[in-house]
Amino acid sequence: MNIRASLTNAIPELVAIRHDLHAHPELGLEEVRTSDVIARHLESYGYKVTRGLAKTGLVATLSNGTSRKSIGIRADIDALPIFEETGLPYASKTPGLMHACGHDGHTAMLLGAARAIAERKNFDGTVHLIFQPAEENFGGAKIMVEEGLFDRFPCDAVFALHNEPGLPFGQFALREGPIMAAVDEARITVNGRGGHGAEPQETADPIVTGASIIMALQSIVSRNIHPLDPTVVTVGSFHGGSASNIIPERAEIVVGIRSFDPGVRDELERRIRLIAERQAESYAMTATVDYRRSYDATINHKAETDLLRDLATRFAGADKVVDLPRPFMGSEDFAYMLKERPGSYFFLGAKASDQAKPLHHPGFNFNDDLLPIGAAFWTELTESYLRPV
């Protein structure tokens, strides 16, 4: 039977699951209810479910036939600390939390695939479905890997997708090599000498120095990094002082940094530290830099990306498959799974209208029409990768 036809009866259940998860969002490493819901469905489909990786993560395993070949497919399950503004009947019941990135949809898709894979049993090998917590904040993928994910659940290749409301509905967007950026953060504290705003000569104003640092930081991408190396240095926060007649003791600057090349990443840190310290010194002040490296760049492997492209073309048609001309500057902790196993990460277009809200917007809502597409494609990938001889 055609995969999409075999999923027809499951679509109402997938929508119900997605709406239930949407109504009960949980932050990273706190997805207790979410994990319970996922495990309950997987066990009813006949999977062996292992829980407790990265606290709330789980892996569902199903084997068929005699092959030792195996595949891993990941869905992220966590929500965001955002007040929902959709007005939907299934809107978040927890004020201040919502599924604003579509992880509820990713989870429902993979559950739909799990059901179809188990019912059809048209594969030879082992399927590991990875439901990963804390993609948004604590790097749940890295934690799962460090806790022995691939030692306990060997995978010859791993795959993941993300919905993208900025791309045409049903479009598969992929890319060999870098597809998502490494992300770092620098917190710069400028230490001055406070005093009365009417007597600035008696103070060392950290706000003026902070402004100078911010302007100097703008020269890094334009003057220190090669124009063909994608890089972003964004000052997202600048805080200091409390009133117009008070010069504060200190000011804080928070900088977001995105890059792909490890050498460029090192140079960005070196230049940010140097600019902050030397600019402050030129104003007779000091600056300290708390530089924290977060997710690595997400790098797709060639063979697995070629496999996805060929399969997506057969699945959706050549007009629905595009190779991205450049990577996205967002970040993704699936990077850590791809560092351990070959695989590929891609985007599935979700744009329903020009009014569709972007990811991380309080009015965002996952497009339910994607559920059968994602579930069918994961099923198709599994059966293709583990094709019976």
Short mmCIF file of N, CA, C and O in Angstrom, two decimals, residues 203-287:
data_model
loop_
_atom_site.label_atom_id
_atom_site.label_comp_id
_atom_site.label_asym_id
_atom_site.label_seq_id
_atom_site.Cartn_x
_atom_site.Cartn_y
_atom_site.Cartn_z
N THR A 203 34.01 61.46 37.25
CA THR A 203 33.62 60.06 37.07
C THR A 203 34.41 59.43 35.92
O THR A 203 35.18 60.10 35.23
N ALA A 204 34.19 58.14 35.75
CA ALA A 204 34.66 57.42 34.56
C ALA A 204 33.42 56.73 34.00
O ALA A 204 32.95 55.73 34.55
N ASP A 205 32.88 57.31 32.94
CA ASP A 205 31.55 56.93 32.46
C ASP A 205 31.59 55.64 31.62
O ASP A 205 32.07 55.63 30.48
N PRO A 206 31.06 54.53 32.16
CA PRO A 206 31.10 53.26 31.42
C PRO A 206 30.13 53.22 30.24
O PRO A 206 30.28 52.39 29.35
N ILE A 207 29.15 54.13 30.23
CA ILE A 207 28.20 54.15 29.11
C ILE A 207 28.89 54.68 27.86
O ILE A 207 28.72 54.14 26.76
N VAL A 208 29.66 55.74 28.00
CA VAL A 208 30.40 56.28 26.87
C VAL A 208 31.39 55.23 26.34
O VAL A 208 31.51 55.00 25.14
N THR A 209 32.08 54.59 27.27
CA THR A 209 33.04 53.56 26.86
C THR A 209 32.32 52.38 26.20
O THR A 209 32.78 51.85 25.19
N GLY A 210 31.18 52.00 26.76
CA GLY A 210 30.41 50.91 26.18
C GLY A 210 29.97 51.23 24.77
O GLY A 210 30.01 50.37 23.87
N ALA A 211 29.55 52.47 24.54
CA ALA A 211 29.13 52.89 23.20
C ALA A 211 30.30 52.80 22.22
O ALA A 211 30.14 52.38 21.07
N SER A 212 31.49 53.16 22.69
CA SER A 212 32.68 53.08 21.85
C SER A 212 33.01 51.63 21.51
O SER A 212 33.38 51.30 20.36
N ILE A 213 32.86 50.75 22.49
CA ILE A 213 33.10 49.32 22.25
C ILE A 213 32.11 48.79 21.22
O ILE A 213 32.48 48.06 20.29
N ILE A 214 30.84 49.16 21.37
CA ILE A 214 29.82 48.69 20.44
C ILE A 214 30.14 49.11 19.01
O ILE A 214 30.04 48.32 18.06
N MET A 215 30.53 50.35 18.84
CA MET A 215 30.86 50.83 17.50
C MET A 215 32.09 50.11 16.95
O MET A 215 32.14 49.74 15.77
N ALA A 216 33.08 49.86 17.79
CA ALA A 216 34.30 49.19 17.33
C ALA A 216 34.02 47.73 16.95
O ALA A 216 34.65 47.19 16.03
N LEU A 217 33.08 47.11 17.65
CA LEU A 217 32.74 45.72 17.34
C LEU A 217 32.22 45.57 15.92
O LEU A 217 32.36 44.50 15.30
N GLN A 218 31.63 46.65 15.39
CA GLN A 218 31.07 46.58 14.04
C GLN A 218 32.15 46.41 12.97
O GLN A 218 31.86 46.02 11.83
N SER A 219 33.40 46.68 13.33
CA SER A 219 34.48 46.58 12.35
C SER A 219 34.98 45.15 12.18
O SER A 219 35.70 44.85 11.22
N ILE A 220 34.62 44.25 13.08
CA ILE A 220 35.18 42.89 13.03
C ILE A 220 34.78 42.18 11.75
O ILE A 220 35.63 41.69 11.00
N VAL A 221 33.47 42.10 11.48
CA VAL A 221 33.01 41.38 10.29
C VAL A 221 33.49 42.08 9.02
O VAL A 221 33.92 41.43 8.06
N SER A 222 33.45 43.41 9.00
CA SER A 222 33.78 44.15 7.77
C SER A 222 35.27 44.29 7.52
O SER A 222 35.69 44.49 6.37
N ARG A 223 36.12 44.17 8.58
CA ARG A 223 37.54 44.45 8.40
C ARG A 223 38.48 43.34 8.88
O ARG A 223 39.66 43.37 8.56
N ASN A 224 37.98 42.36 9.63
CA ASN A 224 38.87 41.32 10.14
C ASN A 224 38.58 39.93 9.60
O ASN A 224 39.41 39.03 9.68
N ILE A 225 37.37 39.74 9.05
CA ILE A 225 36.95 38.43 8.57
C ILE A 225 36.81 38.49 7.05
O ILE A 225 36.32 39.46 6.49
N HIS A 226 37.23 37.41 6.39
CA HIS A 226 37.14 37.36 4.93
C HIS A 226 35.69 37.52 4.48
O HIS A 226 34.79 36.93 5.08
N PRO A 227 35.43 38.31 3.45
CA PRO A 227 34.05 38.56 3.01
C PRO A 227 33.26 37.31 2.65
O PRO A 227 32.03 37.33 2.67
N LEU A 228 33.94 36.22 2.30
CA LEU A 228 33.24 35.00 1.91
C LEU A 228 33.05 34.02 3.07
O LEU A 228 32.54 32.92 2.87
N ASP A 229 33.44 34.42 4.26
CA ASP A 229 33.20 33.60 5.45
C ASP A 229 31.96 34.15 6.17
O ASP A 229 32.01 35.22 6.77
N PRO A 230 30.82 33.43 6.10
CA PRO A 230 29.59 33.93 6.75
C PRO A 230 29.79 34.12 8.25
O PRO A 230 30.20 33.19 8.96
N THR A 231 29.54 35.33 8.71
CA THR A 231 29.79 35.67 10.11
C THR A 231 28.82 36.76 10.55
O THR A 231 28.49 37.66 9.77
N VAL A 232 28.37 36.68 11.81
CA VAL A 232 27.50 37.71 12.37
C VAL A 232 27.99 38.05 13.77
O VAL A 232 28.28 37.16 14.58
N VAL A 233 28.10 39.34 14.05
CA VAL A 233 28.37 39.83 15.41
C VAL A 233 27.25 40.82 15.74
O VAL A 233 27.17 41.90 15.14
N THR A 234 26.37 40.44 16.66
CA THR A 234 25.20 41.25 16.97
C THR A 234 25.21 41.68 18.43
O THR A 234 25.24 40.83 19.33
N VAL A 235 25.18 42.98 18.67
CA VAL A 235 24.99 43.48 20.03
C VAL A 235 23.49 43.49 20.30
O VAL A 235 22.74 44.29 19.74
N GLY A 236 23.05 42.57 21.15
CA GLY A 236 21.63 42.44 21.41
C GLY A 236 21.15 43.12 22.67
O GLY A 236 19.95 43.29 22.88
N SER A 237 22.11 43.54 23.51
CA SER A 237 21.71 44.15 24.79
C SER A 237 22.82 45.08 25.27
O SER A 237 24.00 44.75 25.18
N PHE A 238 22.40 46.25 25.77
CA PHE A 238 23.33 47.23 26.34
C PHE A 238 22.63 47.88 27.53
O PHE A 238 21.66 48.60 27.35
N HIS A 239 23.10 47.58 28.72
CA HIS A 239 22.45 48.08 29.93
C HIS A 239 23.45 48.84 30.82
O HIS A 239 24.56 48.38 31.04
N GLY A 240 23.00 49.97 31.31
CA GLY A 240 23.82 50.73 32.24
C GLY A 240 23.06 51.94 32.74
O GLY A 240 22.38 52.62 31.97
N GLY A 241 23.14 52.19 34.02
CA GLY A 241 22.52 53.37 34.58
C GLY A 241 21.05 53.21 34.89
O GLY A 241 20.42 52.22 34.52
N SER A 242 20.51 54.24 35.61
CA SER A 242 19.12 54.19 36.02
C SER A 242 18.41 55.53 35.94
O SER A 242 17.19 55.60 36.03
N ALA A 243 19.17 56.61 35.77
CA ALA A 243 18.55 57.94 35.71
C ALA A 243 19.48 58.89 34.96
O ALA A 243 20.69 58.64 34.83
N SER A 244 18.93 60.01 34.49
CA SER A 244 19.71 60.94 33.67
C SER A 244 20.76 61.70 34.47
O SER A 244 21.72 62.23 33.89
N ASN A 245 20.61 61.77 35.79
CA ASN A 245 21.58 62.52 36.60
C ASN A 245 22.52 61.60 37.39
O ASN A 245 23.14 62.02 38.36
N ILE A 246 22.60 60.33 36.96
CA ILE A 246 23.49 59.39 37.63
C ILE A 246 24.38 58.71 36.60
O ILE A 246 23.89 58.10 35.65
N ILE A 247 25.68 58.82 36.79
CA ILE A 247 26.63 58.05 35.98
C ILE A 247 26.91 56.76 36.74
O ILE A 247 27.33 56.80 37.91
N PRO A 248 26.65 55.60 36.12
CA PRO A 248 26.74 54.33 36.85
C PRO A 248 28.17 53.83 37.03
O PRO A 248 29.12 54.33 36.39
N GLU A 249 28.31 52.84 37.86
CA GLU A 249 29.61 52.21 38.10
C GLU A 249 30.01 51.30 36.95
O GLU A 249 31.20 51.14 36.66
N ARG A 250 29.02 50.69 36.31
CA ARG A 250 29.35 49.73 35.26
C ARG A 250 28.23 49.67 34.21
O ARG A 250 27.11 50.11 34.46
N ALA A 251 28.57 49.10 33.09
CA ALA A 251 27.60 48.86 32.02
C ALA A 251 27.88 47.46 31.46
O ALA A 251 29.01 46.98 31.51
N GLU A 252 26.83 46.83 30.94
CA GLU A 252 26.99 45.47 30.39
C GLU A 252 26.51 45.42 28.95
O GLU A 252 25.45 45.94 28.61
N ILE A 253 27.30 44.78 28.13
CA ILE A 253 26.99 44.58 26.72
C ILE A 253 26.91 43.08 26.46
O ILE A 253 27.78 42.32 26.90
N VAL A 254 25.84 42.64 25.79
CA VAL A 254 25.70 41.22 25.46
C VAL A 254 25.75 41.07 23.95
O VAL A 254 24.98 41.72 23.23
N VAL A 255 26.66 40.22 23.49
CA VAL A 255 26.92 40.08 22.06
C VAL A 255 26.63 38.65 21.61
O VAL A 255 27.09 37.69 22.24
N GLY A 256 25.88 38.50 20.53
CA GLY A 256 25.66 37.19 19.91
C GLY A 256 26.57 37.03 18.71
O GLY A 256 26.72 37.95 17.90
N ILE A 257 27.21 35.87 18.59
CA ILE A 257 28.21 35.64 17.54
C ILE A 257 27.85 34.37 16.77
O ILE A 257 27.57 33.34 17.37
N ARG A 258 27.87 34.45 15.44
CA ARG A 258 27.57 33.30 14.58
C ARG A 258 28.70 33.12 13.57
O ARG A 258 29.20 34.09 13.00
N SER A 259 29.07 31.87 13.35
CA SER A 259 30.14 31.58 12.41
C SER A 259 30.05 30.13 11.97
O SER A 259 29.22 29.36 12.47
N PHE A 260 30.94 29.72 11.05
CA PHE A 260 30.99 28.34 10.57
C PHE A 260 32.39 27.74 10.69
O PHE A 260 32.54 26.63 11.14
N ASP A 261 33.38 28.49 10.27
CA ASP A 261 34.75 27.98 10.25
C ASP A 261 35.37 28.05 11.64
O ASP A 261 35.31 29.10 12.30
N PRO A 262 36.00 26.96 12.13
CA PRO A 262 36.61 26.98 13.48
C PRO A 262 37.68 28.06 13.63
O PRO A 262 37.80 28.67 14.70
N GLY A 263 38.47 28.29 12.58
CA GLY A 263 39.49 29.33 12.66
C GLY A 263 38.88 30.72 12.78
O GLY A 263 39.38 31.57 13.53
N VAL A 264 37.80 30.95 12.02
CA VAL A 264 37.09 32.22 12.12
C VAL A 264 36.48 32.37 13.50
O VAL A 264 36.51 33.46 14.09
N ARG A 265 35.97 31.29 14.05
CA ARG A 265 35.39 31.32 15.39
C ARG A 265 36.43 31.76 16.42
O ARG A 265 36.14 32.57 17.30
N ASP A 266 37.63 31.24 16.30
CA ASP A 266 38.71 31.64 17.21
C ASP A 266 39.07 33.11 17.04
O ASP A 266 39.30 33.82 18.02
N GLU A 267 39.12 33.55 15.79
CA GLU A 267 39.48 34.95 15.52
C GLU A 267 38.41 35.91 16.06
O GLU A 267 38.74 36.99 16.59
N LEU A 268 37.15 35.53 15.96
CA LEU A 268 36.08 36.37 16.50
C LEU A 268 36.25 36.56 18.01
O LEU A 268 36.12 37.68 18.53
N GLU A 269 36.52 35.48 18.71
CA GLU A 269 36.72 35.60 20.15
C GLU A 269 37.92 36.48 20.47
O GLU A 269 37.85 37.35 21.36
N ARG A 270 39.03 36.28 19.74
CA ARG A 270 40.23 37.08 19.99
C ARG A 270 39.97 38.56 19.78
O ARG A 270 40.34 39.40 20.61
N ARG A 271 39.29 38.89 18.69
CA ARG A 271 39.05 40.30 18.39
C ARG A 271 38.06 40.94 19.35
O ARG A 271 38.23 42.09 19.75
N ILE A 272 37.03 40.21 19.73
CA ILE A 272 36.05 40.78 20.67
C ILE A 272 36.71 41.07 22.02
O ILE A 272 36.49 42.14 22.62
N ARG A 273 37.51 40.14 22.49
CA ARG A 273 38.23 40.37 23.76
C ARG A 273 39.16 41.58 23.64
O ARG A 273 39.19 42.44 24.52
N LEU A 274 39.92 41.62 22.55
CA LEU A 274 40.90 42.69 22.38
C LEU A 274 40.23 44.05 22.27
O LEU A 274 40.65 45.03 22.91
N ILE A 275 39.17 44.14 21.49
CA ILE A 275 38.47 45.42 21.32
C ILE A 275 37.89 45.90 22.64
O ILE A 275 38.03 47.07 23.02
N ALA A 276 37.22 45.01 23.38
CA ALA A 276 36.62 45.40 24.65
C ALA A 276 37.67 45.90 25.63
O ALA A 276 37.51 46.97 26.26
N GLU A 277 38.75 45.16 25.75
CA GLU A 277 39.77 45.53 26.74
C GLU A 277 40.52 46.80 26.36
O GLU A 277 40.74 47.68 27.20
N ARG A 278 40.90 46.93 25.08
CA ARG A 278 41.70 48.09 24.65
C ARG A 278 40.85 49.35 24.55
O ARG A 278 41.34 50.46 24.85
N GLN A 279 39.62 49.22 24.11
CA GLN A 279 38.74 50.40 24.09
C GLN A 279 38.53 50.93 25.51
O GLN A 279 38.59 52.14 25.75
N ALA A 280 38.28 50.02 26.44
CA ALA A 280 38.10 50.45 27.84
C ALA A 280 39.38 51.10 28.36
O ALA A 280 39.33 52.13 29.05
N GLU A 281 40.51 50.51 28.04
CA GLU A 281 41.79 51.07 28.50
C GLU A 281 41.99 52.48 27.97
O GLU A 281 42.53 53.35 28.67
N SER A 282 41.56 52.74 26.74
CA SER A 282 41.74 54.07 26.16
C SER A 282 40.91 55.12 26.89
O SER A 282 41.18 56.32 26.77
N TYR A 283 39.90 54.69 27.64
CA TYR A 283 39.08 55.60 28.45
C TYR A 283 39.45 55.52 29.93
O TYR A 283 38.70 55.94 30.78
N ALA A 284 40.60 54.91 30.21
CA ALA A 284 41.08 54.77 31.58
C ALA A 284 40.14 53.90 32.43
O ALA A 284 39.93 54.15 33.61
N MET A 285 39.57 52.89 31.81
CA MET A 285 38.69 51.95 32.52
C MET A 285 39.13 50.53 32.19
O MET A 285 40.08 50.30 31.44
N THR A 286 38.41 49.57 32.74
CA THR A 286 38.68 48.17 32.43
C THR A 286 37.39 47.51 31.93
O THR A 286 36.28 47.97 32.24
N ALA A 287 37.58 46.45 31.19
CA ALA A 287 36.44 45.66 30.72
C ALA A 287 36.79 44.19 30.88
O ALA A 287 37.91 43.76 30.59
#
